[in-house]
Short mmCIF file of C-alpha atoms and ligand atoms in Angstrom, two decimals:
data_model
loop_
_atom_site.label_atom_id
_atom_site.label_comp_id
_atom_site.label_asym_id
_atom_site.label_seq_id
_atom_site.Cartn_x
_atom_site.Cartn_y
_atom_site.Cartn_z
CA SER A 1 -22.00 11.43 3.65
CA SER A 2 -23.09 10.27 6.33
CA ILE A 3 -23.99 6.29 5.26
CA ARG A 4 -21.16 4.25 6.24
CA VAL A 5 -19.12 1.44 4.91
CA PRO A 6 -17.52 -0.68 6.88
CA ALA A 7 -15.01 -2.74 6.40
CA ILE A 8 -15.37 -6.73 5.04
CA GLY A 9 -13.51 -10.00 4.76
CA THR A 10 -12.42 -12.13 7.76
CA LEU A 11 -10.26 -11.04 10.45
CA ASP A 12 -8.46 -14.34 9.99
CA THR A 13 -6.03 -13.52 7.50
CA LYS A 14 -2.20 -11.92 7.19
CA LEU A 15 -3.38 -9.89 5.04
CA VAL A 16 -5.10 -6.63 4.98
CA ALA A 17 -5.68 -3.76 1.85
CA VAL A 18 -6.60 -0.47 3.33
CA GLY A 19 -8.39 2.28 0.80
CA GLU A 20 -8.78 5.92 0.71
CA ALA A 21 -12.67 6.07 1.29
CA PRO A 22 -15.63 4.73 -0.15
CA GLY A 23 -17.01 6.13 -3.90
CA GLU A 24 -19.97 5.96 -4.98
CA ASP A 25 -20.37 2.66 -5.90
CA GLU A 26 -18.95 1.48 -2.26
CA GLU A 27 -21.74 3.44 -0.61
CA TYR A 28 -24.46 2.37 -2.77
CA ASN A 29 -23.18 -1.06 -1.88
CA LYS A 30 -22.21 -0.71 1.02
CA GLU A 31 -18.56 -2.74 0.45
CA PRO A 32 -15.53 -0.90 -0.09
CA PHE A 33 -13.84 -1.72 -3.70
CA TRP A 34 -16.65 -2.98 -4.64
CA PRO A 35 -15.65 -5.83 -7.08
CA ASN A 36 -18.24 -4.51 -10.04
CA ALA A 37 -16.98 -0.98 -10.15
CA ARG A 38 -14.08 0.38 -11.79
CA ALA A 39 -11.75 0.01 -9.20
CA GLY A 40 -13.00 -2.63 -7.22
CA GLU A 41 -12.72 -4.87 -10.51
CA LYS A 42 -9.31 -4.44 -10.46
CA PHE A 43 -8.45 -5.03 -7.43
CA THR A 44 -10.18 -7.66 -6.85
CA ASN A 45 -9.11 -9.49 -10.45
CA CYS A 46 -5.35 -8.48 -9.46
CA LEU A 47 -6.13 -10.81 -6.45
CA GLY A 48 -7.42 -13.57 -8.50
CA ARG A 49 -4.61 -14.10 -11.12
CA ASN A 50 -2.06 -13.81 -7.92
CA GLY A 51 -4.17 -16.82 -6.40
CA VAL A 52 -5.87 -14.78 -3.89
CA MET A 53 -9.80 -14.71 -3.50
CA ARG A 54 -10.83 -11.37 -1.91
CA GLU A 55 -13.11 -13.13 0.31
CA ASP A 56 -9.72 -14.86 2.41
CA ILE A 57 -8.25 -10.95 2.96
CA PHE A 58 -9.88 -8.37 4.72
CA ILE A 59 -10.69 -5.71 2.86
CA THR A 60 -11.25 -1.37 4.52
CA ASN A 61 -10.41 2.12 4.36
CA LEU A 62 -8.88 5.36 5.93
CA CYS A 63 -12.22 6.24 6.09
CA LYS A 64 -15.51 4.53 6.78
CA TYR A 65 -17.65 7.75 4.97
CA ARG A 66 -17.87 8.69 0.91
CA PRO A 67 -16.27 12.68 0.81
CA PRO A 68 -17.86 15.30 -0.99
CA GLN A 69 -17.43 14.93 -4.28
CA ASN A 70 -15.52 12.14 -3.95
CA HIS A 71 -11.90 13.99 -2.47
CA PHE A 72 -10.18 12.65 -0.13
CA ASP A 73 -8.50 16.16 0.71
CA THR A 74 -12.09 17.51 2.06
CA LEU A 75 -11.97 14.51 4.65
CA LEU A 76 -8.45 15.88 6.06
CA ASN A 77 -8.94 16.69 9.68
CA SER A 78 -12.24 15.90 10.01
CA GLN A 79 -14.28 13.42 12.58
CA GLN A 80 -15.34 10.60 10.27
CA LEU A 81 -11.83 10.34 9.45
CA LEU A 82 -10.14 10.51 12.25
CA ASP A 83 -12.96 7.57 13.70
CA GLY A 84 -12.08 5.54 10.79
CA LEU A 85 -7.98 5.71 11.48
CA GLN A 86 -8.59 4.66 14.71
CA GLU A 87 -10.63 1.78 13.99
CA LEU A 88 -8.47 0.82 11.37
CA GLN A 89 -5.76 0.44 14.87
CA GLN A 90 -8.17 -1.23 16.83
CA ASP A 91 -9.03 -3.72 13.45
CA LEU A 92 -4.92 -4.16 12.77
CA LEU A 93 -4.37 -5.10 16.63
CA LYS A 94 -7.27 -7.78 16.30
CA ILE A 95 -5.88 -9.59 13.13
CA LYS A 96 -2.57 -9.16 13.22
CA PRO A 97 -1.40 -9.22 9.80
CA ASN A 98 1.94 -9.93 8.28
CA VAL A 99 1.36 -7.29 5.45
CA ILE A 100 -0.54 -4.14 5.12
CA LEU A 101 -1.26 -3.49 1.96
CA ALA A 102 -1.41 0.52 0.86
CA LEU A 103 -3.46 1.14 -2.38
CA GLY A 104 -2.31 4.86 -2.69
CA ASN A 105 -0.77 7.73 -1.23
CA TRP A 106 -3.24 8.88 1.55
CA PRO A 107 -3.01 5.25 3.20
CA MET A 108 0.92 4.92 2.41
CA TYR A 109 1.04 8.47 4.58
CA PHE A 110 -1.14 7.87 7.40
CA LEU A 111 0.14 4.40 7.60
CA THR A 112 3.57 4.96 6.82
CA GLY A 113 4.71 8.51 7.07
CA LYS A 114 6.01 8.74 3.77
CA HIS A 115 5.00 11.38 1.42
CA GLY A 116 6.36 13.17 -1.56
CA TYR A 117 7.70 17.13 -2.09
CA GLU A 118 6.11 19.84 -4.33
CA HIS A 119 9.12 22.84 -4.65
CA GLY A 120 10.95 21.23 -2.16
CA LYS A 121 7.94 21.18 0.76
CA PRO A 122 6.48 17.98 2.01
CA LYS A 123 3.43 17.21 -0.04
CA PRO A 124 1.11 14.85 2.27
CA GLY A 125 -0.86 12.07 -0.16
CA SER A 126 1.54 12.25 -2.56
CA GLY A 127 5.05 10.29 -3.61
CA ILE A 128 3.82 6.72 -4.85
CA THR A 129 6.00 6.00 -7.29
CA ASN A 130 9.07 6.40 -5.34
CA HIS A 131 7.36 4.93 -2.43
CA ARG A 132 6.00 1.94 -3.83
CA ALA A 133 6.73 -1.72 -3.50
CA SER A 134 9.40 -0.54 -0.12
CA ILE A 135 8.68 -2.66 2.66
CA LEU A 136 8.23 -0.62 5.46
CA PRO A 137 7.09 -0.48 9.18
CA CYS A 138 3.76 1.13 10.13
CA ILE A 139 3.42 4.08 12.33
CA PHE A 140 0.53 3.35 14.05
CA LYS A 141 0.62 2.43 17.93
CA GLY A 142 1.39 -0.74 18.81
CA LEU A 143 1.92 -2.44 15.10
CA GLU A 144 5.17 -0.77 14.38
CA ASN A 145 6.63 -4.25 13.59
CA THR A 146 3.87 -4.97 10.83
CA LYS A 147 4.99 -4.54 7.17
CA VAL A 148 3.33 -2.03 5.40
CA ILE A 149 3.85 -2.23 1.36
CA PRO A 150 2.43 0.83 -1.05
CA THR A 151 1.27 0.00 -4.10
CA TYR A 152 -0.91 2.54 -6.90
CA HIS A 153 -4.75 3.19 -6.14
CA PRO A 154 -6.84 0.58 -7.76
CA ALA A 155 -8.48 3.68 -9.60
CA HIS A 156 -5.29 5.24 -11.00
CA VAL A 157 -4.61 1.98 -12.73
CA ALA A 158 -7.99 1.48 -13.59
CA ARG A 159 -6.93 4.61 -15.88
CA GLU A 160 -3.63 4.16 -16.44
CA ALA A 161 -3.32 0.75 -17.87
CA LYS A 162 0.66 0.61 -18.26
CA LEU A 163 0.38 1.02 -14.37
CA TYR A 164 -0.91 -2.43 -14.31
CA PRO A 165 1.86 -5.54 -14.54
CA ILE A 166 3.49 -2.76 -11.67
CA PHE A 167 0.24 -3.05 -9.81
CA ASP A 168 0.22 -6.76 -10.24
CA MET A 169 3.97 -7.25 -9.42
CA ASP A 170 3.44 -5.05 -6.23
CA ILE A 171 0.47 -7.10 -5.36
CA ARG A 172 2.09 -10.52 -5.85
CA ARG A 173 5.05 -9.09 -3.72
CA ALA A 174 2.09 -8.43 -0.96
CA ILE A 175 0.97 -11.66 -1.34
CA ASP A 176 4.81 -13.23 -1.21
CA ASP A 177 5.54 -11.51 1.70
CA SER A 178 1.95 -12.07 3.76
CA LYS A 179 3.42 -15.56 4.44
CA PHE A 180 5.83 -14.11 7.34
CA PRO A 181 6.04 -11.25 9.73
CA GLU A 182 10.35 -10.26 9.23
CA PHE A 183 10.91 -7.39 7.14
CA ASN A 184 14.35 -9.57 5.75
CA LEU A 185 15.50 -6.62 4.42
CA GLU A 186 18.99 -6.92 2.51
CA PRO A 187 21.88 -5.44 4.42
CA LEU A 188 22.99 -2.36 2.35
CA THR A 189 27.00 -1.46 2.52
CA THR A 190 28.08 1.77 1.53
CA VAL A 191 31.15 2.72 0.21
CA ILE A 192 33.14 5.32 0.43
CA ASN A 193 36.27 5.90 -0.88
CA PRO A 194 37.10 2.94 -1.73
CA THR A 195 40.35 1.28 -2.17
CA PRO A 196 41.75 -0.17 -5.75
CA ASP A 197 41.89 -3.16 -4.28
CA GLU A 198 38.17 -3.15 -3.04
CA ILE A 199 37.46 -1.65 -6.57
CA GLU A 200 39.15 -4.33 -8.54
CA ARG A 201 37.09 -7.01 -6.01
CA ALA A 202 34.04 -4.59 -6.65
CA ALA A 203 34.44 -5.35 -9.77
CA TYR A 204 34.71 -9.05 -10.09
CA GLU A 205 31.77 -9.68 -8.19
CA LEU A 206 30.50 -7.32 -10.76
CA LEU A 207 31.37 -9.40 -13.38
CA ARG A 208 30.79 -12.18 -12.07
CA ALA A 209 26.87 -11.46 -10.81
CA PRO A 210 23.84 -13.11 -13.08
CA LEU A 211 21.64 -9.86 -12.41
CA TYR A 212 22.53 -6.24 -11.81
CA SER A 213 20.23 -3.69 -10.15
CA PHE A 214 20.97 -0.16 -9.81
CA ASP A 215 19.88 3.06 -8.65
CA ILE A 216 21.31 6.40 -11.00
N1 URA B 301 -11.53 3.54 -3.30
C1 URA B 301 -10.82 3.71 -2.64
O1 URA B 301 -10.18 3.84 -1.81
N2 URA B 301 -11.75 2.55 -1.70
C2 URA B 301 -12.92 2.36 -2.09
O2 URA B 301 -13.44 1.44 -1.06
C3 URA B 301 -13.32 1.73 -3.08
C4 URA B 301 -12.49 3.07 -4.18
#
């Protein structure tokens, strides 16, 4: 499409939300994540539940133009997408947010380089389930110290209601983390071939812990 949908919101914010590209309603209303369309409503509602009005933040898309058939893939390597990425970088450098909320697979890919795999091969535009809610560094030039938090695309959440509590949790994390610029990541310790003494100490600590979290 040749109809431009500009970013909306305030430059005076610590939280920027980035979607893929406008849909039909966004194009008609010239507003990203138009609050009366399905995706925009999910997103706006979730911000509201967590005490943030959409006017308080900056909302934008990787590309400012609606892709043919709403398929983002058709924009890959297009001038419209390249221009959009450059504009996004300039906006982010001006705003200096503490958190960039990447809404969906493609914003996650362009902002962090993260992606999933298919048949063992890298597949850009996938992998959100494995990376959502991670606090990742932005890979845009000049923004390497800015946190990116990816979550599901609101349109995906609108189609799959069971994802809403997870989406809500991720949005809350992004809002909470936007209060400060630090990554504050927990230091990780890896123990290989633990001695009996180390095992005993670990067991003791685990038995005293009020809460466990583990990967299988
Ligand atoms: N989907 C997007 O990625 N962006 C919008 O603005 C609307 C729907």
